[in-house]
Every structure is written in C-alpha cells, then in structure tokens.
Tab-separated table of C-alpha atoms and ligand atoms in Angstrom:
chain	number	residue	atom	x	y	z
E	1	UNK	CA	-70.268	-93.897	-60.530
E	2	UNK	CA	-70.878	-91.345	-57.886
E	3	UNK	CA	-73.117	-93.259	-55.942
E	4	UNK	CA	-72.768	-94.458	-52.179
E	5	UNK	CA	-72.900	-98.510	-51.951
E	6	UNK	CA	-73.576	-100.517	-48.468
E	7	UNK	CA	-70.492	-100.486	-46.737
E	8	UNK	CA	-71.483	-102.797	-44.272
E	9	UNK	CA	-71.016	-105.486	-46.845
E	10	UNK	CA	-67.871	-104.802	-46.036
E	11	UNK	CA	-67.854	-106.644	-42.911
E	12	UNK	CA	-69.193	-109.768	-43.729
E	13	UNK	CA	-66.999	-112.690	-43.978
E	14	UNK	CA	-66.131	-113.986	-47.243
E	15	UNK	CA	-68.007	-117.541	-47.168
E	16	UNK	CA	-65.067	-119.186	-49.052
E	17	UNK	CA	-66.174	-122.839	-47.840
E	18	UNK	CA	-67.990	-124.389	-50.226
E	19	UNK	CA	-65.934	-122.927	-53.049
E	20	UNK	CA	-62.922	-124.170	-51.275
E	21	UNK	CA	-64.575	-127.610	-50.636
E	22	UNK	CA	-65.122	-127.900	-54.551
E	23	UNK	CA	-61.362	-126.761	-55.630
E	24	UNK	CA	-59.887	-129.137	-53.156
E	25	UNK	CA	-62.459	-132.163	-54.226
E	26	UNK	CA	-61.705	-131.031	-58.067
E	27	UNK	CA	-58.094	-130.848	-57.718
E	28	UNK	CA	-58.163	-134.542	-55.467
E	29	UNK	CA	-60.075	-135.852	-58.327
E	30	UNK	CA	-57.560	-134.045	-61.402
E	31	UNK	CA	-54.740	-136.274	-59.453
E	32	UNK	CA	-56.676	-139.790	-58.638
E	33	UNK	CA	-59.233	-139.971	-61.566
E	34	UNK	CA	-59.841	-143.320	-60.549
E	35	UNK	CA	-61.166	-142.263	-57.143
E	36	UNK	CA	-64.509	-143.041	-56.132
E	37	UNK	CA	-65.397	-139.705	-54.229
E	38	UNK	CA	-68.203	-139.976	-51.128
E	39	UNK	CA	-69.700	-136.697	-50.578
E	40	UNK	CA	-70.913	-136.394	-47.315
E	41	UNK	CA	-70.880	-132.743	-47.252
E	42	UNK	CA	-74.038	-131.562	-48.727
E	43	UNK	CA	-77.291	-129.806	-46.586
E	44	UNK	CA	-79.249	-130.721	-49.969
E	45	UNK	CA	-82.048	-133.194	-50.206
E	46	UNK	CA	-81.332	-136.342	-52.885
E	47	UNK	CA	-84.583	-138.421	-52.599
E	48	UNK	CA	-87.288	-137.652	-55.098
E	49	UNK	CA	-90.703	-135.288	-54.386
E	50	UNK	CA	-92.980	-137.905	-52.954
E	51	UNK	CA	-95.449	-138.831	-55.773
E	52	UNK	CA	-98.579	-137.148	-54.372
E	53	UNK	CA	-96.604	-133.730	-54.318
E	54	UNK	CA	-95.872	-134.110	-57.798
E	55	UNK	CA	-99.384	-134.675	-58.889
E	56	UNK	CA	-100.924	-132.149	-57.144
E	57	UNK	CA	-98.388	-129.734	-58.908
E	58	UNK	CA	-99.029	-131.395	-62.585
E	59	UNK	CA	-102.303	-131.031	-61.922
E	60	UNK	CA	-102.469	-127.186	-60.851
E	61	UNK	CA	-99.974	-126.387	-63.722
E	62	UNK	CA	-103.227	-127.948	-65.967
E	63	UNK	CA	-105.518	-125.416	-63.999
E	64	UNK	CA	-103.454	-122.506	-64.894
E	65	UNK	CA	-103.348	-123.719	-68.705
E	66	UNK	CA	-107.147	-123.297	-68.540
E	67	UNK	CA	-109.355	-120.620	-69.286
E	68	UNK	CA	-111.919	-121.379	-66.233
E	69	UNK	CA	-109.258	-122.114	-64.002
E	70	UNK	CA	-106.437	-119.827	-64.830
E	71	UNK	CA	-105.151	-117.751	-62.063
E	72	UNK	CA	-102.830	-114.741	-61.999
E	73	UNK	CA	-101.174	-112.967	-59.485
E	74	UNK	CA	-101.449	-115.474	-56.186
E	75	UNK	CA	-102.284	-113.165	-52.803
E	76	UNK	CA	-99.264	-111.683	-51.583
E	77	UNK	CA	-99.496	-113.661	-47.992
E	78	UNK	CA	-100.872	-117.220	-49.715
E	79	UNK	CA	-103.731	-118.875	-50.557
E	80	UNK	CA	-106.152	-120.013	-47.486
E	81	UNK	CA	-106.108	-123.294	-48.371
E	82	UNK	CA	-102.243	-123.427	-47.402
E	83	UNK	CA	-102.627	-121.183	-44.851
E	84	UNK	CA	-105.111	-123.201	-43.208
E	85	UNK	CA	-103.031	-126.207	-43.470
E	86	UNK	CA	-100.288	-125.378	-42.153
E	87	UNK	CA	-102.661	-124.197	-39.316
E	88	UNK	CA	-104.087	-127.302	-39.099
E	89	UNK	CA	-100.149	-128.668	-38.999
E	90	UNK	CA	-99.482	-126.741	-35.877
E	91	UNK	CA	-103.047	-128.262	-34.206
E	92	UNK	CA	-101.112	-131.707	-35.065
E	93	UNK	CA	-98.360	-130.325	-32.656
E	94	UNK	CA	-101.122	-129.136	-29.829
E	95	UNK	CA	-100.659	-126.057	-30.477
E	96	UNK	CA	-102.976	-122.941	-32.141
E	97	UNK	CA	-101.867	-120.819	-34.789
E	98	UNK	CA	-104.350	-118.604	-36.856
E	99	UNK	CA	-104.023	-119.066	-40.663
E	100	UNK	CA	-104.203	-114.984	-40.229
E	101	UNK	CA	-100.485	-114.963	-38.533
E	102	UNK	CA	-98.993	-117.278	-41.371
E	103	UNK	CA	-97.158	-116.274	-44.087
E	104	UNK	CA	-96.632	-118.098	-47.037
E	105	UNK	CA	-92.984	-117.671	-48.631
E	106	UNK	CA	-90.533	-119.001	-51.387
E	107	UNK	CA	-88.532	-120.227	-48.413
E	108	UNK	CA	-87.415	-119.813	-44.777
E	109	UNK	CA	-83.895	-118.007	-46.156
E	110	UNK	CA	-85.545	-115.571	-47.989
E	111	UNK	CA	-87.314	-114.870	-45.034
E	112	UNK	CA	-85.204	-114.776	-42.251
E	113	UNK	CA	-82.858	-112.575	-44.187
E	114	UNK	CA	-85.426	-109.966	-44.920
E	115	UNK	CA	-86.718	-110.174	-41.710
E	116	UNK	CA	-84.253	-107.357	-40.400
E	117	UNK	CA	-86.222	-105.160	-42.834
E	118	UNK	CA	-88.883	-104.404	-40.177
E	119	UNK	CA	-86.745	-104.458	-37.086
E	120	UNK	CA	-83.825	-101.339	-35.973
E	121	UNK	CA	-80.298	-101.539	-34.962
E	122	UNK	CA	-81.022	-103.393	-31.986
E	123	UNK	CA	-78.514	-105.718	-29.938
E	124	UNK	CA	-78.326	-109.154	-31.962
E	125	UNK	CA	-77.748	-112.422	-30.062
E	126	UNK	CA	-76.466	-115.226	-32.081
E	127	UNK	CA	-75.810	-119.326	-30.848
E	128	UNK	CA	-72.419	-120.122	-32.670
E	129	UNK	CA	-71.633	-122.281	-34.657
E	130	UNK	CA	-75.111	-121.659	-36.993
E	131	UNK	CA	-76.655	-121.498	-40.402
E	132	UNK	CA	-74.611	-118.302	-41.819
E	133	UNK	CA	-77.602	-116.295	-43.223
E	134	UNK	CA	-78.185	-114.460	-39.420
E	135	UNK	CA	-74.899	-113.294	-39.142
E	136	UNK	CA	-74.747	-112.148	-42.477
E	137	UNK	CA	-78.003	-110.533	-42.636
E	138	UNK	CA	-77.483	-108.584	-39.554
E	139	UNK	CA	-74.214	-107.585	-40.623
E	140	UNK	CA	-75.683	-105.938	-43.539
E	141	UNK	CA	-77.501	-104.017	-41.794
E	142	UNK	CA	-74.478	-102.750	-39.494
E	143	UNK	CA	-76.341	-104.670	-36.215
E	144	UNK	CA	-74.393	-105.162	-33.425
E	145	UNK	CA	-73.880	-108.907	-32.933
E	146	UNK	CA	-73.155	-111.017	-29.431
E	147	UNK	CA	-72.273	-114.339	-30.577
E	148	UNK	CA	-72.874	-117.032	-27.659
E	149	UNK	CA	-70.989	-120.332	-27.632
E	150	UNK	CA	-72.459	-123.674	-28.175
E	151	UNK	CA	-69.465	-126.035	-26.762
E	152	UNK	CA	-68.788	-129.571	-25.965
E	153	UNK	CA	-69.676	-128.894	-22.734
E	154	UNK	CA	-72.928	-127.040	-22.882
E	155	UNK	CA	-73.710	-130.155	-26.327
E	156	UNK	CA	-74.329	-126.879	-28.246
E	157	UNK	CA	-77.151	-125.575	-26.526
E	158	UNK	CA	-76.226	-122.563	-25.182
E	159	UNK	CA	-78.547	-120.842	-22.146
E	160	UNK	CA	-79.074	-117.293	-21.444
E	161	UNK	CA	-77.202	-118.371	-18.556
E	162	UNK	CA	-73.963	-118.440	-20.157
E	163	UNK	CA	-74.596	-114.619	-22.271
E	164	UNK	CA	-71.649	-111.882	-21.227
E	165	UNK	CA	-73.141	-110.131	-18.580
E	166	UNK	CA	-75.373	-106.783	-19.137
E	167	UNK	CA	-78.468	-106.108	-19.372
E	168	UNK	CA	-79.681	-107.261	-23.293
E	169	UNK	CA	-82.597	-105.538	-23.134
E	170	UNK	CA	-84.105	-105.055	-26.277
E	171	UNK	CA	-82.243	-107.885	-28.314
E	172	UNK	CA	-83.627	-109.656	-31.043
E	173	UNK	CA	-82.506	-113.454	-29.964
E	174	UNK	CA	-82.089	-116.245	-32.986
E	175	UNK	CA	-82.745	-119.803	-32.349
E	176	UNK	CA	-82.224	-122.553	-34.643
E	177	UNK	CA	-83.288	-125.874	-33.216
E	178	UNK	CA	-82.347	-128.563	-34.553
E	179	UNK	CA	-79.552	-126.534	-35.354
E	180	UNK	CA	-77.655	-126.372	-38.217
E	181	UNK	CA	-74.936	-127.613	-38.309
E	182	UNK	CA	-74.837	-128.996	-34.911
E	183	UNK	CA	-78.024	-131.431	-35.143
E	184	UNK	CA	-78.534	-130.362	-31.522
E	185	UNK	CA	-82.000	-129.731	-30.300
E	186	UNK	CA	-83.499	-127.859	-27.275
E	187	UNK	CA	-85.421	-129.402	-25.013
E	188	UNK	CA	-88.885	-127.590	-23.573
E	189	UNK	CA	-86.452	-126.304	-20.510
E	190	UNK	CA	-83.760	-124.861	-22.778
E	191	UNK	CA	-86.493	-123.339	-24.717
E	192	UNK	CA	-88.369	-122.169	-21.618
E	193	UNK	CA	-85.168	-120.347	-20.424
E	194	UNK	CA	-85.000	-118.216	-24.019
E	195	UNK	CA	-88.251	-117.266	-23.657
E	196	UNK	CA	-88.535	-116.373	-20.251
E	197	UNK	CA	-85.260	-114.677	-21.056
E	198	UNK	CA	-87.139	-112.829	-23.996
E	199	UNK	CA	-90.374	-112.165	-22.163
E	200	UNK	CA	-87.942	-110.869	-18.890
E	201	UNK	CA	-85.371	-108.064	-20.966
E	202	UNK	CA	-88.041	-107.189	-23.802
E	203	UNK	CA	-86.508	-109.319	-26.447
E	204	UNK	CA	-87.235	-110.986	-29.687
E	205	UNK	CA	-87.133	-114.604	-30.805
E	206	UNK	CA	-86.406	-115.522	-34.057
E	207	UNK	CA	-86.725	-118.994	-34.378
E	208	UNK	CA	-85.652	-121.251	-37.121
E	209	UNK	CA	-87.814	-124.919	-37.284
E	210	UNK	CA	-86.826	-125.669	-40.835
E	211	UNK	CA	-85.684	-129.490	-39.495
E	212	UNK	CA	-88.243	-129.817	-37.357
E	213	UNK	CA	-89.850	-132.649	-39.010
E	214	UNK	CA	-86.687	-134.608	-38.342
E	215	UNK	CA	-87.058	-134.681	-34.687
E	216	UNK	CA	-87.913	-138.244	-33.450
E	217	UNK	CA	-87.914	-138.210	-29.459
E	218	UNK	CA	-90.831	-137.910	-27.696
E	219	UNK	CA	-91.753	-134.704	-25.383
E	220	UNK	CA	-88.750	-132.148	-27.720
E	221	UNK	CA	-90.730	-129.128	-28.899
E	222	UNK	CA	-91.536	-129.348	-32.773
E	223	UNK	CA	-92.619	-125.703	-32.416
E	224	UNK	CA	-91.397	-122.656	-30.543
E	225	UNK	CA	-95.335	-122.026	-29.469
E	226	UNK	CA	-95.058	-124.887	-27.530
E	227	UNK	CA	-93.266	-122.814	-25.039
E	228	UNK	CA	-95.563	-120.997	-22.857
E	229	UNK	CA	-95.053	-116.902	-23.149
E	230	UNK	CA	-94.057	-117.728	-26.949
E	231	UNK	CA	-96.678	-116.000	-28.664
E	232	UNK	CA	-95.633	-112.660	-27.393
E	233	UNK	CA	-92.033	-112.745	-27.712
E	234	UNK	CA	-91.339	-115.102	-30.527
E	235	UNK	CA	-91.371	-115.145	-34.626
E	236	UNK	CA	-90.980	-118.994	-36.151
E	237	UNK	CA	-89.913	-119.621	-39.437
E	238	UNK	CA	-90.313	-122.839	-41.435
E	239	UNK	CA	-89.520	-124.508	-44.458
E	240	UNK	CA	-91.096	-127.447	-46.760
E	241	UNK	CA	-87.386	-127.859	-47.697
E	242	UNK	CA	-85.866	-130.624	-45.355
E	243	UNK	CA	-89.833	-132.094	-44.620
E	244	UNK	CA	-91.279	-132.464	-47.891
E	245	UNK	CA	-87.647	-132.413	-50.599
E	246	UNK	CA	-88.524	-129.048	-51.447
E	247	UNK	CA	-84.905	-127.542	-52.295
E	248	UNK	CA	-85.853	-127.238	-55.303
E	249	UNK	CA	-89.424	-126.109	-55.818
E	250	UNK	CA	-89.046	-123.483	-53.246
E	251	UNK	CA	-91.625	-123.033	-50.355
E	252	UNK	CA	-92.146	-121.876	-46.313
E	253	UNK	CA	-93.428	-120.006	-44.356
E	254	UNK	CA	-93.652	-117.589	-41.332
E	255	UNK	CA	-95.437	-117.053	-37.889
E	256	UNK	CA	-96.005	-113.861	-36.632
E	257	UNK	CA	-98.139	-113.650	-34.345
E	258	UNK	CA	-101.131	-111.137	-34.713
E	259	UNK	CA	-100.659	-109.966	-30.547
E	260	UNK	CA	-97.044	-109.526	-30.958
E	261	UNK	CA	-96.083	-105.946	-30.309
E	262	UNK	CA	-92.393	-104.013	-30.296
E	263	UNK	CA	-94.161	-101.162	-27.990
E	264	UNK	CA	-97.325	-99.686	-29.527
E	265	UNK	CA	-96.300	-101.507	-33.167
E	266	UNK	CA	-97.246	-104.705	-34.305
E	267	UNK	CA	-94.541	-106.600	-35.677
E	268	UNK	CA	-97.519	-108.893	-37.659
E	269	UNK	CA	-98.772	-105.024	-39.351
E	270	UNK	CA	-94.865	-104.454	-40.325
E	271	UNK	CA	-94.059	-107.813	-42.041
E	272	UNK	CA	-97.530	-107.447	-43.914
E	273	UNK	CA	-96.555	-103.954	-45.574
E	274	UNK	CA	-92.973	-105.391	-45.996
E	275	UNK	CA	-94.442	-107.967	-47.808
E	276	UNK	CA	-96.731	-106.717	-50.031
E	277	UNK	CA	-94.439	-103.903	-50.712
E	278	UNK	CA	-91.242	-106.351	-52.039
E	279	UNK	CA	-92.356	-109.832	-52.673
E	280	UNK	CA	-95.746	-111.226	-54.978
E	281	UNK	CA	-96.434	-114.228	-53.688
E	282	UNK	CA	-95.611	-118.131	-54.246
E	283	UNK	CA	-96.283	-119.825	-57.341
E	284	UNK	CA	-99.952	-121.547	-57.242
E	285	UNK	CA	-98.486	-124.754	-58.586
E	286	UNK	CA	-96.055	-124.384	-55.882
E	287	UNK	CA	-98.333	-123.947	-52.983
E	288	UNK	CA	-100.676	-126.746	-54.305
E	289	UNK	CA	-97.545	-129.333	-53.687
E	290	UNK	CA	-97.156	-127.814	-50.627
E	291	UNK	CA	-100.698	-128.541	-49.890
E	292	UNK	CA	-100.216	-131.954	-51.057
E	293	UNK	CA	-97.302	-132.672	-48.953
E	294	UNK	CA	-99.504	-131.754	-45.322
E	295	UNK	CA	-102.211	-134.416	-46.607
E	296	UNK	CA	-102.574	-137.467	-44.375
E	297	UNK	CA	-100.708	-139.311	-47.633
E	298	UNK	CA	-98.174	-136.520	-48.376
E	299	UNK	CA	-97.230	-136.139	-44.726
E	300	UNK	CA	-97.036	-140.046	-44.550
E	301	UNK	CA	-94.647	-140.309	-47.764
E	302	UNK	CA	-92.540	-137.404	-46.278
E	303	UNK	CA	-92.131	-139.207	-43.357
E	304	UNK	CA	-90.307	-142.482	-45.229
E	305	UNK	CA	-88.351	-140.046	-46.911
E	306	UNK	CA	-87.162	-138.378	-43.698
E	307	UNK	CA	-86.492	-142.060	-42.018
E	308	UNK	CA	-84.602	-143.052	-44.753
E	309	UNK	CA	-81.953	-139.878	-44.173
E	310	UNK	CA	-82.255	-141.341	-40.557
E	311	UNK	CA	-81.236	-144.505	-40.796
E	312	UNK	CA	-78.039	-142.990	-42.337
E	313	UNK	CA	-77.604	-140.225	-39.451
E	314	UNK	CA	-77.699	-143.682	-37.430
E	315	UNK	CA	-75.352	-146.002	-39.676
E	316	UNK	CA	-72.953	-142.820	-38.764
E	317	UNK	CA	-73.527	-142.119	-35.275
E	318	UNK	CA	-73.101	-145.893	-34.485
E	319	UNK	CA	-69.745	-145.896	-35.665
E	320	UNK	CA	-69.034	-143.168	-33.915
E	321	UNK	CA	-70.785	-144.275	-30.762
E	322	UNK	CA	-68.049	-147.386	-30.924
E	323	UNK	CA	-65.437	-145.079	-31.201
E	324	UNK	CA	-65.714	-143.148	-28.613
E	325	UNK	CA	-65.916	-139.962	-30.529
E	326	UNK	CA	-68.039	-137.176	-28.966
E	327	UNK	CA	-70.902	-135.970	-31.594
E	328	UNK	CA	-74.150	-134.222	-31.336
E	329	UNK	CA	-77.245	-134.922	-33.668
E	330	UNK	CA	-78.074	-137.419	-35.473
E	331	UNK	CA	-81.113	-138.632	-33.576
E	332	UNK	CA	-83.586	-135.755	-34.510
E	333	UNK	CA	-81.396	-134.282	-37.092
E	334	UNK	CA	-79.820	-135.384	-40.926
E	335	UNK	CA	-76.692	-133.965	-39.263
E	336	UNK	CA	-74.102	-135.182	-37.684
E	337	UNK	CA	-71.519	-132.762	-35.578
E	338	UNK	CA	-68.582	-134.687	-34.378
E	339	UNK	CA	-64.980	-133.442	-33.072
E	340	UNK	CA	-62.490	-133.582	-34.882
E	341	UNK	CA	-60.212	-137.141	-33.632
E	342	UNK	CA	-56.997	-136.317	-32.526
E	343	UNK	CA	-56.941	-132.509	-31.984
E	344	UNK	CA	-57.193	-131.636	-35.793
E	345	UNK	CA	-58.129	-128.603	-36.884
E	346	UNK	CA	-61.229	-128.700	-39.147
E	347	UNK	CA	-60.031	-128.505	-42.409
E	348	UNK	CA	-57.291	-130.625	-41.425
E	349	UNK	CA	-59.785	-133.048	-41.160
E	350	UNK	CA	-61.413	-132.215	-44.367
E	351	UNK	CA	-57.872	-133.337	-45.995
E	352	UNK	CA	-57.502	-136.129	-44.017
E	353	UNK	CA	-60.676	-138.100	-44.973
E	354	UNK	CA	-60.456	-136.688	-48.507
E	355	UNK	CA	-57.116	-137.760	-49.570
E	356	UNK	CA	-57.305	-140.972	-47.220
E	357	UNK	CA	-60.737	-142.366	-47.831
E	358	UNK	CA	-62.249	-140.107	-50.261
E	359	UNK	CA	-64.707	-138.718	-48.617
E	360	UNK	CA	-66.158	-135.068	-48.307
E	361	UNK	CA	-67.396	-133.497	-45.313
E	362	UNK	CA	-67.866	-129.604	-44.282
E	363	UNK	CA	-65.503	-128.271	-41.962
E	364	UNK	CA	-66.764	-126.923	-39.069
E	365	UNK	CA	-64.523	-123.291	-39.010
E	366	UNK	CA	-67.137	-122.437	-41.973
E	367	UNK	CA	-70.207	-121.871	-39.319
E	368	UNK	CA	-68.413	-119.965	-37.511
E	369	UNK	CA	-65.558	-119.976	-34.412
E	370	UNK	CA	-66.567	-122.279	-32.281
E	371	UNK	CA	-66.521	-125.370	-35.305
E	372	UNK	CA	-63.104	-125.099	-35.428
E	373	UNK	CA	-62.483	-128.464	-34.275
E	374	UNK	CA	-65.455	-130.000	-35.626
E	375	UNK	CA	-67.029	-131.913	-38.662
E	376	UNK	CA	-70.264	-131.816	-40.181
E	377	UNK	CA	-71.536	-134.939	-41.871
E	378	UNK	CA	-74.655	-135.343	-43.349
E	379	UNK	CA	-77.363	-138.043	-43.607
E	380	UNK	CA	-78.726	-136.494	-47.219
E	381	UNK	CA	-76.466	-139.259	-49.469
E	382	UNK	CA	-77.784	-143.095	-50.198
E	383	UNK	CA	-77.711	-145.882	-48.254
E	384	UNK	CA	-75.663	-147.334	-50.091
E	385	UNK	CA	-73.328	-144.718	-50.073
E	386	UNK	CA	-73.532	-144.444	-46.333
E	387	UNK	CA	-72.978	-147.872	-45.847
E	388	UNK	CA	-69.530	-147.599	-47.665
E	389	UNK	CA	-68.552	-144.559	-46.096
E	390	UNK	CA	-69.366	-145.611	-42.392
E	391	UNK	CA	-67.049	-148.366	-43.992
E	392	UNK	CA	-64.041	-146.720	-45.057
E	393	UNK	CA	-64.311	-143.866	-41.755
E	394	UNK	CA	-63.796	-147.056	-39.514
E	395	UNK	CA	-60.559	-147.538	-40.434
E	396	UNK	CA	-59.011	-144.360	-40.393
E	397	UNK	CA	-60.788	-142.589	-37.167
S	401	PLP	N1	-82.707	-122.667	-42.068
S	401	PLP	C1	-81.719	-123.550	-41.893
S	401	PLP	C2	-81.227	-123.813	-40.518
S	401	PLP	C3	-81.147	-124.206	-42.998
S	401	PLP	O1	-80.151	-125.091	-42.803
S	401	PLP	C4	-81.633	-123.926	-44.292
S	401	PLP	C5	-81.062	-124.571	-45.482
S	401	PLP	O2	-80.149	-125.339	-45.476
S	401	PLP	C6	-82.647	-122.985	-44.417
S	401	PLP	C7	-83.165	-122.371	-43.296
S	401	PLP	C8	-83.138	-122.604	-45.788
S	401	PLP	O3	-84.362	-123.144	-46.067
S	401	PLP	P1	-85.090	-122.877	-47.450
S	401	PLP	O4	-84.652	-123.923	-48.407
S	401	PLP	O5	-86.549	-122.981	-47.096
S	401	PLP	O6	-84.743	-121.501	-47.911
C-alpha cells in the first residue's frame, strides 16, 4: 500500500511487561508444576458485582426485551438519570457539578486517551512513574512530553516546584491521584499548588480519580473540584471500575466543566462534537448498574467490597511496616509501591519472589524510569491468598 501510516507510533515504547510477566510465570510453572503460584500482580478487580448492580442490569436487559420499554440508540452524553447521579455523587463530596458538564463513557481509558483529540501540540507534563495510557496517548500524537519525578524523597508526589525550569505556559498537566502505581495521594496543598500552577502559566489539568473511592483518611480531596480555581483549569475523569467491580461491564465518566475555556473556545463545546462525532453512547443496561451502584445500598455494598481489598493493602503494608521497608500506598489505595530490598533492580525482584516464594508482582521499570527500583503489589487477590503471601514475603525480604 501507498498510504502514509502514524509514524509517531513509532515512538512509543513497546509495553513488553505484562507479556513478559506471563512468559516468565508460564515458563516458572513448565519447570515446578507443583508450584502453587500467588499472583499479586494484577490492577483487576476479583470480587463479584455487588448484588443490587446485577439486578438493576437483569432487570433493564428485560426492559429492552419489551415492546413498551425497548430503547435504541442511548444519548450520546448519557441518560439524566446517571448524569444526575453522579451529580448528586459529587454533592456527597461538597462539591457542585452540573449533570450538563458530565459525560457518561465506556470507561475513564477510553477517555483519557481520546481526550488529546480536542487539544493541539501543546507542552505535556507527566508525574513518573504513572498509568501508561498518558504517555502513550500523547506520544501518538507527536506531543512534546516533560516527565517530572515522583521519588522517595518527594513519596511520589511531585510539586510544580520541582518542574525543569521555563516558563510551561500553555501545558496540559496530568494528575493521577491515588496514583497508579504508586498508591500515593495528594493532599489539598499538593493539589492547591497544581492548580494554582495551572491557573498561574495558562495550563490544563487532566485529572485521573478512577481510585478515588479507595481513599480512607479524612480531609484528602476525593475530587479535583475540591480545589479552589479547579473549575477553570481542570478536566476530571472517573471510573465505576475500581468503586463499583466494573472491569468488566465497562463504565465512567468525565467532567468538563461548562466555564472552562482554552481562549475564546470551550473545551466542554469541543468534547461534545468529539463525542457525538466518534462514540454512541453506553449500553442502557450498563448505565442502569451504574445507577444502581450510586444508590444508598449500591454505594454501601461497594464500600465492603473496597474494605475487603483494604484489609489486604494492610495485611501487606504491616509486614512491610516491620521491616523497615520504605512503601507508599496502601492506606487510600489497593496498591502497594515498595523499594526494591537490597538495591535490586525491579525485575530482579520480580525473579526473586517468583522463583523463591512463588509469587508475582509488577515490576516497577514498566511505569516508567523512575520504578526502576520498585515493586508494585496489589490488594485485588483473596484474603486468603494475602494472608499466605504476606506469609511466605516474611521470610525472604
Ligand atoms: N486510570 C487509572 C489510573 C487506572 O489504573 C485504570 C485502570 O487500571 C484506568 C484509569 C482505566 O479505567 P477503566 O477501567 O474505567 O477504563
């Protein structure tokens, strides 16, 4: 063929990690068949759609096998009954967003990959180590990318403080908090300084709260909006994903404000035509369990789900806490970030605790530089195989 392709797909990195992960778990397991393998390693949910979620979907799936009640195409933005509950969500939080500046979607990657759709080549300013999908995204579209460090010393929370100097004016910031893979989570001051810094140089916030609903200690914002000066410099995206178990039925959404402007254009007009132009909506199904899960009892069953992953984050973090090992997350996160013992190199690691203990974990190097020497664990397994993995780690680290 003639034709020209994207060559900044080029430039992304090859994300090798999980495939690697499963050819060095498969060929551990070819050579110890007898090996009971923990996998600690996965950002998926395991515990089942709480049972009021999974009614309300049976019972919209009977609607749409009705005459009367059949519906086609859903509205491209969502229905207003999920609209206004997630508005009514955010009211929970003491805060006020308009079901007009939500956005119903299959899910917060979908959304903050596409998001670069209505935005230029501007200056990109990325927290590393993160959740892949803005670097990659961005490097599709041949944006320029400053990557700023989270570190030991800063516990992964990098400031505007610590940006290379110039003048970033113009940059479209992202924010993940609590971050993936980190577990860290800003508090209302490190949030104040991005958006000061946003509101100061002209800048955008793109801010990820898809684990928001793990965050347990009083007075951390839930929501970007809590931040004074938000609403005119910031976009949030969300997920039911990690709240409600909703990996696999696929649903978020996205805040853009109706005020927010990039000069004379609104940002909240742009998405709208993007939308309506390349995506047709959630299922109604779909958006009826997502309904469900923001009832009084949904939200209430989510919220044993989400303690259960908890009490695993702390079965780990204890252990770790008696071994002196420095971590972030845990506490308002399924995650758990610790540094590699002894110097190792992440993947060095990764061998280590799979061929001595069995057990699987993500190596740090695959969110990016600054997780070279540092381990991701998650909290999304059993108890009980928590319990036996906190266990066998105590021996070996
Ligand atoms: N944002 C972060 C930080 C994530 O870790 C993930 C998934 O792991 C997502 C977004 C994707 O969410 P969704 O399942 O809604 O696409």
């Amino acid at each position: 063929m003639d034709i020209k392709t994207n060559t900044n797909f080029a430039n992304i990195k090859e994300t090798y990690l999980f495939s690697e992960i499963g050819s060095r778990v498969r060929a551990y397991q070819e050579a110890h068949p007898e090996a009971s393998i923990i996998r600690m390693g996965i950002g998926d949910v395991t515990l089942p759609l709480p049972q009021v979620v999974v009614e309300a979907m049976v019972k919209a799936s009977q609607e749409m096998g009705c005459k009367e009640t059949f519906r086609g195409y859903p509205p491209e933005y969502g229905y207003d009954f999920l609209k206004d509950a997630i508005s009514i969500r955010y009211g929970s939080m003491g805060v006020s967003v308009e079901p007009g500046s939500i956005f119903v979607s299959d899910g917060a990657k979908s959304d903050l990959g596409n998001i670069v759709d209505i935005l230029g080549n501007n200056p990109v300013i990325i927290p590393d180590p993160v959740y892949p999908v803005y670097v990659d995204s961005n490097t599709m579209n041949g944006n320029n990318i400053t990557y700023i460090n989270g570190t030991k010393e800063n516990g992964f929370l990098p400031l505007p403080s610590e940006l290379p100097s110039g003048d970033h004016k113009g940059s479209v910031i992202y924010l993940c908090s609590p971050n993936n893979p980190t577990g860290a989570v800003y508090s209302t001051e490190g949030l104040t300084a991005w958006v000061d810094f946003a509101l100061k140089t002209g800048s955008l916030i793109i801010y990820d709260s898809a684990y928001d609903a793990f965050i347990a200690e009083e007075g951390i914002p839930h929501t970007i909006y809590e931040i004074p000066g938000a609403f005119d410099c910031a976009i949030e995206i969300c997920s039911f994903s990690k709240f409600a178990g909703f990996t696999g039925v696929r649903c978020g959404w996205t805040v853009i404000p109706t005020t927010l402007k990039a000069g004379e254009v609104s940002l909240h007009a742009l998405w709208k035509r993007r939308q309506a132009t390349k995506f047709n909506g959630v299922s109604y199904p779909v958006q009826r369990a997502a309904q469900a899960a923001l009832s009084d009892e949904g939200v209430k069953a989510c919220a044993q789900n989400i303690a259960y992953y908890k009490q695993n984050a702390k079965l780990i973090t204890e252990l770790l806490d008696k071994k002196g090992i420095f971590y972030t997350g845990g506490n308002n996160s399924p995650y758990v970030w610790l540094e590699c013992p002894e110097g190792c190199s992440s993947w060095e690691f990764f061998d280590k605790l799979l061929n001595e203990v069995q057990i699987v974990g993500t190596p740090g190097e695959g969110f990016g530089k600054g997780g070279d020497r540092y381990f991701r664990l998650t909290a999304f397994g059993s108890k009980e195989n928590t319990i036996e993995a906190v266990k066998r780690l105590e021996n070996i680290i």
